[in-house]
Short mmCIF file of C-alpha atoms in Angstrom, two decimals:
data_model
loop_
_atom_site.label_atom_id
_atom_site.label_comp_id
_atom_site.label_asym_id
_atom_site.label_seq_id
_atom_site.Cartn_x
_atom_site.Cartn_y
_atom_site.Cartn_z
CA MET Y 1 -17.66 -18.25 6.20
CA VAL Y 2 -18.70 -17.65 2.67
CA GLY Y 3 -16.56 -19.22 0.06
CA PHE Y 4 -16.11 -18.99 -3.60
CA ALA Y 5 -18.22 -21.84 -4.78
CA TRP Y 6 -17.35 -21.08 -8.32
CA TYR Y 7 -13.82 -22.12 -7.66
CA SER Y 8 -15.19 -25.52 -8.21
CA MET Y 9 -14.79 -26.60 -11.69
CA GLY Y 10 -14.16 -29.82 -13.44
CA ARG Y 11 -10.71 -31.14 -13.85
CA GLN Y 12 -11.13 -31.05 -17.60
CA ALA Y 13 -12.27 -27.47 -17.56
CA ARG Y 14 -9.33 -26.60 -15.43
CA ALA Y 15 -6.92 -28.45 -17.65
CA ARG Y 16 -8.38 -26.69 -20.67
CA LEU Y 17 -7.87 -23.35 -19.05
CA MET Y 18 -4.45 -24.10 -17.80
CA THR Y 19 -3.09 -24.84 -21.23
CA GLY Y 20 -3.72 -21.23 -21.95
CA VAL Y 21 -1.67 -19.93 -19.09
CA SER Y 22 0.40 -17.04 -20.19
CA ALA Y 23 1.83 -13.89 -18.82
CA PHE Y 24 -0.67 -11.32 -17.72
CA GLY Y 25 1.15 -8.61 -19.51
CA SER Y 26 4.67 -8.52 -20.79
CA PRO Y 27 7.13 -6.61 -18.65
CA ASP Y 28 8.09 -4.50 -21.64
CA ALA Y 29 4.51 -3.54 -22.35
CA GLU Y 30 4.03 -2.65 -18.70
CA ALA Y 31 7.21 -0.61 -18.58
CA GLY Y 32 6.04 1.21 -21.70
CA LEU Y 33 2.70 1.99 -20.16
CA VAL Y 34 4.33 3.18 -16.98
CA SER Y 35 6.67 5.51 -18.81
CA ARG Y 36 3.69 7.00 -20.62
CA LEU Y 37 2.00 7.53 -17.27
CA VAL Y 38 5.11 9.15 -15.89
CA ALA Y 39 5.24 11.38 -18.93
CA GLY Y 40 1.72 12.50 -18.17
CA ASP Y 41 -0.01 10.75 -21.06
CA GLU Y 42 -3.63 10.57 -19.99
CA ARG Y 43 -4.42 8.00 -22.65
CA ALA Y 44 -2.14 5.61 -20.79
CA LEU Y 45 -4.29 6.05 -17.73
CA ALA Y 46 -7.34 5.24 -19.81
CA VAL Y 47 -5.62 2.10 -21.06
CA LEU Y 48 -4.77 1.15 -17.52
CA PHE Y 49 -8.33 1.65 -16.38
CA ASP Y 50 -9.75 -0.29 -19.29
CA ARG Y 51 -7.36 -3.10 -18.55
CA PHE Y 52 -7.59 -3.26 -14.78
CA GLY Y 53 -10.60 -1.19 -13.77
CA SER Y 54 -12.86 -4.19 -13.45
CA VAL Y 55 -10.53 -6.35 -11.47
CA ALA Y 56 -9.69 -3.43 -9.21
CA TYR Y 57 -13.35 -2.74 -8.64
CA GLY Y 58 -14.10 -6.43 -8.13
CA LEU Y 59 -11.45 -6.65 -5.45
CA ALA Y 60 -12.57 -3.45 -3.74
CA TYR Y 61 -16.16 -4.64 -3.80
CA ALA Y 62 -15.24 -8.08 -2.48
CA ILE Y 63 -13.63 -6.40 0.50
CA THR Y 64 -16.06 -3.56 1.15
CA SER Y 65 -19.35 -5.00 -0.12
CA ASP Y 66 -20.42 -1.54 -1.14
CA SER Y 67 -20.33 -0.30 -4.67
CA ALA Y 68 -19.98 3.40 -3.92
CA THR Y 69 -17.16 2.69 -1.51
CA ALA Y 70 -15.52 0.34 -3.97
CA GLU Y 71 -15.72 2.97 -6.68
CA ALA Y 72 -14.19 5.56 -4.38
CA VAL Y 73 -11.33 3.21 -3.54
CA VAL Y 74 -10.72 2.51 -7.21
CA ALA Y 75 -10.81 6.20 -8.09
CA ASP Y 76 -8.33 6.95 -5.33
CA VAL Y 77 -6.00 4.20 -6.39
CA PHE Y 78 -5.98 5.19 -10.05
CA SER Y 79 -5.36 8.79 -9.05
CA GLN Y 80 -2.51 7.67 -6.89
CA VAL Y 81 -1.09 5.54 -9.66
CA TRP Y 82 -1.32 8.51 -11.98
CA ARG Y 83 0.52 10.78 -9.58
CA GLU Y 84 3.05 8.27 -8.45
CA ALA Y 85 3.71 6.19 -11.53
CA SER Y 86 7.34 7.14 -11.25
CA MET Y 87 7.49 5.12 -8.06
CA PHE Y 88 6.39 1.92 -9.76
CA PRO Y 89 9.10 -0.67 -9.23
CA VAL Y 90 9.55 -1.57 -12.87
CA GLY Y 91 10.80 -5.08 -13.35
CA ARG Y 92 10.06 -6.11 -9.80
CA MET Y 93 6.32 -5.96 -9.66
CA THR Y 94 3.57 -6.37 -12.18
CA LEU Y 95 1.18 -3.50 -12.68
CA LEU Y 96 -1.59 -5.77 -11.54
CA ALA Y 97 0.24 -6.58 -8.32
CA TRP Y 98 0.90 -2.92 -7.69
CA LEU Y 99 -2.65 -1.86 -8.37
CA THR Y 100 -4.23 -4.63 -6.38
CA LYS Y 101 -1.90 -4.05 -3.48
CA LEU Y 102 -3.08 -0.46 -3.35
CA VAL Y 103 -6.72 -1.43 -3.83
CA ARG Y 104 -6.56 -4.09 -1.15
CA ALA Y 105 -4.92 -1.72 1.31
CA GLY Y 106 -7.38 1.06 0.53
CA ALA Y 107 -10.39 -1.20 0.70
CA LEU Y 108 -9.32 -2.84 3.95
CA ALA Y 109 -8.62 0.56 5.48
CA THR Y 110 -12.02 1.80 4.39
CA ARG Y 111 -13.69 -1.31 5.66
CA ARG Y 112 -12.08 -0.85 9.04
CA SER Y 113 -13.44 2.65 9.23
CA MET Y 114 -16.96 1.56 8.44
CA PRO Y 115 -19.33 1.58 11.40
CA ALA Y 116 -19.97 -2.11 11.03
CA ALA Y 117 -17.47 -3.93 8.96
CA PRO Y 118 -19.51 -5.77 6.38
CA ALA Y 119 -19.27 -9.47 6.21
CA PHE Y 120 -17.19 -10.59 3.35
CA ILE Y 121 -19.41 -11.75 0.60
CA SER Y 122 -18.21 -13.53 -2.42
CA ASN Y 123 -21.41 -12.45 -3.98
CA SER Y 124 -21.11 -14.29 -7.19
CA ALA Y 125 -21.16 -17.81 -6.00
CA PRO Y 126 -23.75 -19.57 -8.03
CA GLY Y 127 -25.97 -21.26 -5.61
CA ALA Y 128 -26.38 -20.23 -2.07
CA PRO Y 129 -24.21 -17.38 -0.98
CA GLY Y 130 -23.75 -19.30 2.18
CA ALA Y 131 -22.25 -22.21 0.36
CA SER Y 132 -19.01 -22.51 2.18
CA ALA Y 133 -15.57 -23.33 1.08
CA SER Y 134 -16.43 -26.87 1.85
CA GLY Y 135 -17.29 -27.45 -1.75
CA ALA Y 136 -14.20 -29.21 -2.91
CA PRO Y 137 -13.57 -29.24 -6.58
CA THR Y 138 -15.51 -32.04 -8.05
CA GLU Y 139 -15.46 -33.62 -11.41
CA SER Y 140 -19.09 -32.88 -11.94
CA ALA Y 141 -18.88 -29.23 -11.14
CA THR Y 142 -19.27 -27.08 -14.15
CA ALA Y 143 -16.98 -24.27 -14.92
CA THR Y 144 -18.65 -21.06 -14.07
CA THR Y 145 -17.63 -17.55 -14.67
CA PRO Y 146 -18.34 -14.71 -12.36
CA PRO Y 147 -21.18 -12.48 -13.34
CA SER Y 148 -20.54 -9.28 -15.18
CA ALA Y 149 -17.25 -10.57 -16.38
CA GLY Y 150 -17.82 -8.63 -19.48
CA HIS Y 151 -14.34 -7.56 -20.28
CA ALA Y 152 -12.38 -9.80 -22.49
CA GLU Y 153 -9.42 -9.47 -20.16
CA SER Y 154 -11.44 -10.65 -17.25
CA LEU Y 155 -12.61 -13.65 -19.12
CA ALA Y 156 -9.10 -14.39 -20.15
CA SER Y 157 -7.71 -14.23 -16.69
CA SER Y 158 -10.07 -14.82 -13.87
CA PRO Y 159 -11.03 -18.43 -14.63
CA MET Y 160 -7.42 -19.44 -14.33
CA VAL Y 161 -7.11 -17.90 -10.92
CA ILE Y 162 -10.44 -19.29 -9.89
CA ALA Y 163 -9.30 -22.68 -11.06
CA ALA Y 164 -6.08 -22.36 -9.16
CA MET Y 165 -7.98 -21.41 -6.03
CA GLY Y 166 -10.33 -24.29 -6.64
CA ALA Y 167 -7.40 -26.65 -6.74
CA LEU Y 168 -6.37 -25.72 -3.23
CA SER Y 169 -7.55 -27.74 -0.32
CA ASP Y 170 -10.46 -26.29 1.61
CA GLY Y 171 -8.20 -25.39 4.48
CA GLN Y 172 -5.69 -23.68 2.27
CA ARG Y 173 -8.36 -21.74 0.44
CA GLN Y 174 -9.88 -20.60 3.67
CA VAL Y 175 -6.66 -19.22 5.10
CA VAL Y 176 -5.85 -17.50 1.83
CA GLU Y 177 -9.26 -15.83 1.80
CA LEU Y 178 -9.04 -14.76 5.41
CA ALA Y 179 -5.61 -13.28 4.86
CA TYR Y 180 -6.03 -11.67 1.49
CA PHE Y 181 -9.67 -10.62 1.41
CA HIS Y 182 -10.35 -10.16 5.10
CA GLY Y 183 -6.99 -8.72 5.99
CA LEU Y 184 -6.45 -11.03 8.94
CA THR Y 185 -3.00 -11.85 10.24
CA ARG Y 186 -1.82 -15.38 10.83
CA LYS Y 187 -2.43 -14.97 14.53
CA GLU Y 188 -5.96 -13.76 13.92
CA ILE Y 189 -6.64 -16.57 11.49
CA ALA Y 190 -5.30 -19.08 13.98
CA THR Y 191 -7.60 -17.72 16.66
CA ARG Y 192 -10.60 -17.71 14.40
CA LEU Y 193 -10.07 -21.19 13.06
CA GLN Y 194 -8.73 -22.59 16.31
CA LEU Y 195 -5.53 -23.66 14.68
CA THR Y 196 -1.98 -23.14 15.73
CA GLU Y 197 -0.22 -20.20 14.20
CA SER Y 198 2.41 -22.45 12.73
CA GLY Y 199 -0.36 -24.53 11.23
CA VAL Y 200 -1.79 -21.45 9.57
CA ALA Y 201 1.66 -20.43 8.38
CA GLN Y 202 2.15 -23.85 6.88
CA GLN Y 203 -1.22 -23.72 5.12
CA LEU Y 204 -0.47 -20.31 3.70
CA ARG Y 205 2.93 -21.44 2.53
CA THR Y 206 1.70 -24.50 0.73
CA ALA Y 207 -1.21 -22.56 -0.73
CA VAL Y 208 1.02 -19.83 -2.09
CA ASP Y 209 3.44 -22.40 -3.46
CA ALA Y 210 0.60 -24.15 -5.25
CA LEU Y 211 -0.80 -20.90 -6.62
CA ARG Y 212 2.61 -19.86 -7.79
CA LEU Y 213 3.24 -23.14 -9.52
CA THR Y 214 -0.09 -22.90 -11.27
CA LEU Y 215 -0.23 -19.24 -12.11
CA MET Y 216 3.38 -18.34 -12.57
CA PRO Y 217 5.11 -21.54 -13.46
CA PRO Y 218 8.86 -21.46 -13.87
CA VAL Y 219 9.77 -20.57 -17.41
CA ARG Y 220 11.15 -23.96 -18.31
CA VAL Y 221 8.47 -26.03 -16.74
CA PRO Y 222 7.06 -28.74 -18.98
CA GLN Y 223 4.05 -27.70 -21.00
CA GLN Y 224 1.76 -30.05 -19.19
CA ILE Y 225 0.83 -28.93 -15.77
CA THR Y 226 -1.12 -31.31 -13.67
CA LEU Y 227 -3.37 -29.51 -11.33
CA GLY Y 228 -3.78 -31.59 -8.28
CA ARG Y 229 -4.78 -31.02 -4.77
CA ALA Y 230 -1.80 -29.42 -3.15
CA MET A 1 15.38 -14.56 13.46
CA THR A 2 17.53 -16.50 11.07
CA HIS A 3 17.49 -16.19 7.32
CA ALA A 4 15.57 -19.45 7.09
CA GLU A 5 12.97 -18.31 9.58
CA LEU A 6 12.54 -15.00 7.84
CA GLN A 7 12.27 -16.71 4.50
CA GLN A 8 9.36 -18.66 5.88
CA LEU A 9 7.50 -15.42 6.48
CA ILE A 10 7.52 -14.42 2.83
CA PRO A 11 4.43 -16.32 1.64
CA SER A 12 2.39 -14.93 4.51
CA ALA A 13 3.75 -11.47 3.84
CA ALA A 14 2.67 -11.74 0.23
CA LEU A 15 -0.88 -12.26 1.41
CA GLY A 16 -0.61 -9.47 3.95
CA ALA A 17 -0.92 -11.87 6.87
CA LEU A 18 1.99 -10.81 9.04
CA ASP A 19 1.59 -8.79 12.14
CA ALA A 20 3.55 -5.61 12.61
CA ALA A 21 6.53 -7.11 14.36
CA GLU A 22 6.89 -9.92 11.85
CA GLN A 23 6.50 -7.54 8.95
CA LEU A 24 9.13 -5.27 10.39
CA ALA A 25 11.60 -8.08 10.89
CA LEU A 26 11.03 -9.23 7.33
CA GLU A 27 11.31 -5.74 5.84
CA GLN A 28 14.65 -5.30 7.50
CA HIS A 29 15.84 -8.62 6.23
CA LEU A 30 14.64 -7.84 2.72
CA SER A 31 16.72 -4.71 2.67
CA GLU A 32 19.78 -6.86 3.14
CA CYS A 33 18.97 -10.12 1.36
CA SER A 34 18.56 -10.09 -2.39
CA GLU A 35 17.51 -13.72 -2.46
CA CYS A 36 14.57 -13.07 -0.19
CA ARG A 37 13.79 -9.83 -1.99
CA ALA A 38 13.46 -11.71 -5.25
CA GLU A 39 11.25 -14.28 -3.57
CA MET A 40 9.11 -11.53 -2.07
CA ASP A 41 8.71 -9.86 -5.45
CA ALA A 42 7.69 -13.12 -7.06
CA LEU A 43 5.14 -13.99 -4.42
CA ARG A 44 3.74 -10.48 -4.38
CA ASN A 45 3.04 -10.89 -8.04
CA VAL A 46 1.32 -14.19 -7.37
CA ALA A 47 -0.76 -12.53 -4.66
CA GLY A 48 -1.64 -9.78 -7.09
CA LEU A 49 -3.38 -12.35 -9.22
CA LEU A 50 -5.69 -13.27 -6.37
CA ALA A 51 -7.72 -10.20 -7.18
CA TRP A 52 -9.00 -12.21 -10.11
CA ALA A 53 -10.46 -14.68 -7.64
CA ALA A 54 -12.92 -12.05 -6.55
CA PRO A 55 -15.93 -11.82 -8.75
CA THR A 56 -14.77 -9.65 -11.60
CA MET A 57 -17.36 -6.98 -11.89
CA THR A 58 -17.87 -4.01 -14.01
CA PRO A 59 -18.55 -1.01 -11.83
CA PRO A 60 -22.19 0.00 -12.07
CA ASN A 61 -21.16 3.35 -13.43
CA ALA A 62 -18.04 2.27 -15.21
CA ALA A 63 -18.16 5.07 -17.75
CA ALA A 64 -18.69 7.68 -15.07
CA LEU A 65 -15.92 6.22 -12.94
CA ARG A 66 -13.58 6.22 -15.92
CA GLN A 67 -14.48 9.81 -16.65
CA ARG A 68 -13.99 10.78 -13.02
CA ILE A 69 -10.54 9.25 -12.93
CA LEU A 70 -9.50 10.80 -16.21
CA SER A 71 -10.77 14.26 -15.44
CA GLU A 72 -9.12 14.20 -12.06
CA ALA A 73 -5.93 13.19 -13.79
CA SER A 74 -6.13 16.01 -16.26
CA GLY A 75 -6.13 18.41 -13.34
CA THR A 76 -2.93 17.01 -11.93
CA LYS A 77 0.34 16.02 -13.33
CA PRO A 78 2.33 13.01 -12.28
CA LEU A 79 5.31 13.65 -10.11
CA THR A 80 8.30 13.57 -12.37
CA ALA A 81 10.30 11.69 -9.80
CA PRO A 82 9.30 10.33 -6.47
CA ARG A 83 11.95 12.26 -4.68
CA THR A 84 11.19 15.64 -6.08
CA LEU A 85 9.67 16.64 -2.83
CA THR A 86 12.52 15.29 -0.85
CA LEU A 87 15.39 17.50 -0.27
CA ASP A 88 17.81 17.21 -3.08
CA SER A 89 20.74 19.48 -2.96
CA GLY A 90 22.57 17.61 -5.61
CA ARG A 91 25.18 16.53 -3.12
CA SER A 92 23.08 14.81 -0.62
CA ALA A 93 20.54 13.06 -2.73
CA GLU A 94 22.41 9.87 -2.97
CA ALA A 95 20.79 6.77 -2.12
CA PRO A 96 18.39 5.31 0.22
CA THR A 97 19.16 6.46 3.67
CA PRO A 98 19.94 3.70 6.11
CA ARG A 99 16.97 2.33 7.86
CA SER A 100 16.60 2.66 11.51
CA SER A 101 14.28 0.38 13.25
CA ALA A 102 11.74 1.24 15.79
CA PRO A 103 9.63 -1.03 17.86
CA VAL A 104 6.09 -0.92 16.71
CA ALA A 105 3.05 -1.44 18.77
CA ARG A 106 0.13 -3.19 17.26
CA PRO A 107 -2.90 -1.49 18.65
CA SER A 108 -5.63 -3.73 19.83
CA ARG A 109 -8.71 -3.52 17.77
CA SER A 110 -11.89 -5.33 17.15
CA VAL A 111 -12.10 -5.04 13.40
CA PRO A 112 -9.84 -7.38 11.54
CA SER A 113 -7.00 -5.65 9.89
CA ASN A 114 -3.40 -6.14 9.20
CA LEU A 115 -2.21 -2.56 9.24
CA PRO A 116 0.51 -3.26 6.73
CA TRP A 117 1.42 0.36 6.71
CA LEU A 118 2.24 0.31 10.32
CA ALA A 119 4.86 -2.32 10.09
CA ALA A 120 6.29 -1.03 6.92
CA ALA A 121 6.41 2.39 8.37
CA ALA A 122 8.46 1.38 11.28
CA SER A 123 11.56 1.85 9.31
CA LEU A 124 12.13 5.47 8.83
CA THR A 125 15.03 7.53 8.03
CA LEU A 126 15.69 11.14 8.54
CA ALA A 127 18.05 13.26 6.67
CA ILE A 128 19.09 16.78 7.03
CA ALA A 129 20.65 18.65 4.23
CA SER A 130 21.18 22.24 3.55
CA GLY A 131 18.30 23.78 1.81
CA GLY A 132 19.91 26.37 -0.33
CA ALA A 133 19.65 24.16 -3.34
CA TYR A 134 16.45 22.51 -2.32
CA LEU A 135 14.56 23.70 -5.28
CA ASN A 136 17.26 23.73 -7.80
CA SER A 137 15.14 24.26 -10.84
CA ARG A 138 12.01 25.95 -11.87
CA SER A 139 10.40 22.67 -12.72
CA GLU A 140 10.93 21.36 -9.24
CA ASN A 141 9.49 24.54 -7.93
CA ALA A 142 6.47 24.06 -10.13
CA THR A 143 6.14 20.45 -9.08
CA LEU A 144 6.16 21.46 -5.47
CA ALA A 145 3.54 24.08 -6.09
CA ARG A 146 1.38 21.53 -7.86
CA ALA A 147 1.86 19.06 -5.08
CA LEU A 148 0.69 21.63 -2.64
CA GLU A 149 -2.21 22.48 -4.85
CA ARG A 150 -3.33 18.92 -4.74
CA SER A 151 -4.12 19.18 -1.09
CA ARG A 152 -7.80 19.04 -0.73
CA VAL A 153 -9.23 22.40 -0.04
CA ASP A 154 -12.46 23.12 1.58
CA ALA A 155 -14.15 25.50 -0.78
CA GLN A 156 -15.06 27.90 1.97
CA ALA A 157 -11.56 28.01 3.31
CA THR A 158 -9.95 28.47 -0.03
CA ARG A 159 -8.64 31.91 0.68
CA THR A 160 -7.19 31.08 4.03
CA GLU A 161 -5.82 27.94 2.59
CA LEU A 162 -4.12 29.75 -0.26
CA ALA A 163 -2.61 32.29 2.07
CA SER A 164 -1.33 29.54 4.25
CA ARG A 165 0.10 27.74 1.25
CA ASP A 166 1.91 30.84 0.19
CA SER A 167 3.50 31.02 3.55
CA VAL A 168 4.37 27.35 3.48
CA LEU A 169 5.80 27.62 0.04
CA SER A 170 7.88 30.58 1.01
CA ALA A 171 9.00 28.65 4.05
CA PHE A 172 10.11 25.81 1.82
CA LEU A 173 11.92 28.21 -0.39
CA GLY A 174 13.86 29.87 2.37
CA PRO A 175 17.60 29.98 2.00
CA MET A 176 18.29 27.92 5.09
CA VAL A 177 16.02 24.96 4.99
CA HIS A 178 16.90 21.67 6.58
CA VAL A 179 14.76 18.68 6.00
CA VAL A 180 14.06 15.53 7.89
CA SER A 181 12.84 12.93 5.52
CA LEU A 182 11.02 9.94 6.86
CA SER A 183 11.08 8.06 3.65
CA GLU A 184 9.85 4.72 2.49
CA SER A 185 11.03 2.10 0.13
CA GLU A 186 7.66 1.17 -1.17
CA GLN A 187 4.70 3.07 -2.35
CA ARG A 188 1.68 3.63 -0.20
CA GLN A 189 3.49 3.35 3.02
CA PRO A 190 2.87 6.09 5.46
CA SER A 191 5.63 8.56 5.77
CA ALA A 192 6.24 11.95 7.16
CA ARG A 193 8.81 14.58 6.50
CA ILE A 194 9.87 17.34 8.72
CA PHE A 195 11.52 20.33 7.15
CA TRP A 196 13.38 22.71 9.36
CA ASN A 197 13.50 26.22 8.06
CA HIS A 198 16.20 27.90 10.08
CA THR A 199 15.49 31.36 8.82
CA LYS A 200 11.87 31.30 9.82
CA ASN A 201 12.53 29.01 12.72
CA LEU A 202 9.78 26.67 11.66
CA PHE A 203 9.32 22.94 11.35
CA ILE A 204 7.20 22.11 8.34
CA VAL A 205 5.61 18.74 8.76
CA THR A 206 4.20 16.82 5.83
CA SER A 207 2.66 13.39 5.85
CA PHE A 208 1.71 11.03 3.09
CA ASN A 209 -0.48 7.96 3.26
CA VAL A 210 -1.02 8.29 6.96
CA PRO A 211 -4.51 7.02 7.74
CA GLN A 212 -6.78 9.53 9.37
CA ALA A 213 -6.74 9.29 13.12
CA PRO A 214 -9.78 7.53 14.56
CA LYS A 215 -12.38 9.67 16.25
CA GLY A 216 -11.13 11.11 19.51
CA LYS A 217 -7.52 10.54 18.53
CA THR A 218 -4.83 12.62 16.97
CA TYR A 219 -1.30 12.11 15.78
CA GLN A 220 1.39 13.71 17.82
CA LEU A 221 4.98 14.39 16.91
CA TRP A 222 7.80 14.12 19.37
CA ALA A 223 11.30 15.45 19.42
CA MET A 224 13.59 13.18 21.37
CA ARG A 225 16.97 13.69 22.93
CA LYS A 226 18.98 10.98 24.50
CA GLY A 227 18.43 10.86 28.21
CA LYS A 228 15.58 13.38 28.11
CA ALA A 229 11.85 13.00 28.07
CA PRO A 230 10.26 13.36 24.62
CA MET A 231 9.08 16.88 23.81
CA SER A 232 5.84 17.36 21.99
CA MET A 233 6.13 19.07 18.63
CA GLY A 234 2.39 19.33 18.31
CA THR A 235 -0.48 17.34 16.93
CA PHE A 236 -1.86 16.93 13.44
CA ASN A 237 -4.39 14.99 11.47
CA PRO A 238 -4.03 14.05 7.83
CA ASP A 239 -6.83 14.62 5.37
CA PRO A 240 -8.66 11.62 3.91
CA SER A 241 -5.94 11.19 1.31
CA GLY A 242 -3.40 10.70 4.08
CA ARG A 243 -1.68 14.01 3.63
CA ALA A 244 -1.04 16.63 6.20
CA LEU A 245 0.82 19.86 6.27
CA ALA A 246 1.55 21.59 9.53
CA LEU A 247 3.81 24.35 10.71
CA VAL A 248 5.45 24.07 14.10
CA PRO A 249 7.47 26.91 15.59
CA VAL A 250 10.89 25.58 16.45
CA GLY A 251 10.89 27.84 19.48
CA THR A 252 8.59 25.45 21.30
CA ILE A 253 11.30 22.82 21.31
CA ALA A 254 14.05 23.39 23.79
CA ASP A 255 17.50 22.95 22.35
CA ALA A 256 16.16 21.85 18.98
CA GLY A 257 19.62 21.63 17.55
CA HIS A 258 20.31 18.58 19.65
CA ILE A 259 17.32 16.50 18.73
CA ASP A 260 18.34 12.91 18.08
CA ASN A 261 15.10 11.43 16.89
CA CYS A 262 11.62 12.37 15.87
CA ALA A 263 8.65 10.10 16.35
CA MET A 264 4.94 10.00 15.64
CA THR A 265 2.39 8.41 17.92
CA LEU A 266 -1.38 8.22 18.04
CA GLU A 267 -2.71 9.98 21.10
CA PRO A 268 -6.03 11.01 22.57
CA GLU A 269 -7.45 14.19 21.09
CA GLY A 270 -5.59 17.24 22.26
CA GLY A 271 -2.36 15.34 22.59
CA SER A 272 -0.59 13.82 25.55
CA PRO A 273 2.14 15.26 27.76
CA GLN A 274 4.19 12.16 27.02
CA PRO A 275 3.79 9.45 24.37
CA THR A 276 1.38 6.74 25.42
CA GLU A 277 2.38 4.21 22.81
CA THR A 278 5.33 2.96 20.87
CA PRO A 279 6.04 5.25 17.95
CA ARG A 280 4.39 4.46 14.64
CA LEU A 281 6.87 6.46 12.70
CA MET A 282 10.31 7.20 13.89
CA GLY A 283 13.62 8.23 12.55
CA ALA A 284 16.94 9.69 13.52
CA TRP A 285 18.23 13.02 12.44
CA ARG A 286 21.18 12.63 10.24
CA HIS A 287 23.28 15.40 8.87
CA VAL A 288 24.16 14.72 5.31
CA ASP A 289 25.66 18.00 4.32
#
């Protein structure tokens, strides 16, 4: 299985990034944007696309491995968001979570309908694309950014997530990838990895806990966050 | 399952890793447990961030894609409220209808998937309300018309399509319209609604977010009465956007007034005499007026 080799980054690089952890958009700002969408303000849709278009496309591409398909998924999702902005659960979900949920679902559905489901390719891994998730974070690894991460927002955000993924154990990272990017259920993951289902469940749980702690720390958590192997 | 066991499902659910039965059990629990709902919301937001773990890429034709999205948007207007299309007589519009559960089959398949829609869709509710006040304002009327207009139209069939829309619209607008609403609590879940126009004696079936049936298959609707075999209400296939609109003469259903439940299954092309799988969508008729 292909992994995200660029998760690997030095502890220092990670620590540097983590000090900058902040919200990915204030709830008020999101609510404001949503109400503009609901009101039919097309500029709000442009703002939304400029903010999340790249990450939406990146996710769709990671799942479908086809740029035209990924673009179609993204176009569909933004159209849906435009039409159904009034259904956005303000205060419960971030816009990013809503968008990516739709993109993931659309991309996985499209992938299923493809004649041959493409292998999942985390195409940006520096080094061999076949480099597996076996590359544990090492001190010597240099921080790398994905290619084409041209948008300032992407640069601001993705390294933190990549770092958080890199801080997971190999096993945790693998189950997270199989679930989120491949759309496999726990049972399917267990079969594929020859693990017990409860083992997979446990891995997913600890992985999500670790990601949550890193990416969405409790408000009153001490400033210093030590990123360790979960 | 106990609260503790269901709570344990939440992280997997956030990553979309539950199978249909697990997802269904959790969804039902979430509708009753605010603690778990809050946890689910939080972890969903964490999962949302995982998109940033994929290589962030600018689409090759970012400007064109942006333009495409914006120009498509300028041709449509957002729904003013999600329930505009649901029957709202002013009296009966209160509140989420109670969820009824239905067993859900997870079809075997070779391509990995998690069919989140399927599980989520298992909870459906139906409501019937009198339709006199269905469209209680011009703006709702306009919204409905726009919603219909958004259906994708084959250019060649435009005329036929428009004529058929007119008839559908007039069916919606009839003075005696009952509606069965198979509604959802979250966006992007498949749903279907069945309107019953008593004057025209028609069922008007709409679907949203229902994936297109695989080749050689079709969706089939069933009217069910306790103690009786399900009666086919006909087959339909949504367009690529997941929407479908179909008219079914009520006359084909014996004793329609006593239908207890409606269900949707996936059947071989042409439909089956009886359902061959556990319903994907199901809900009970409920009189609310």
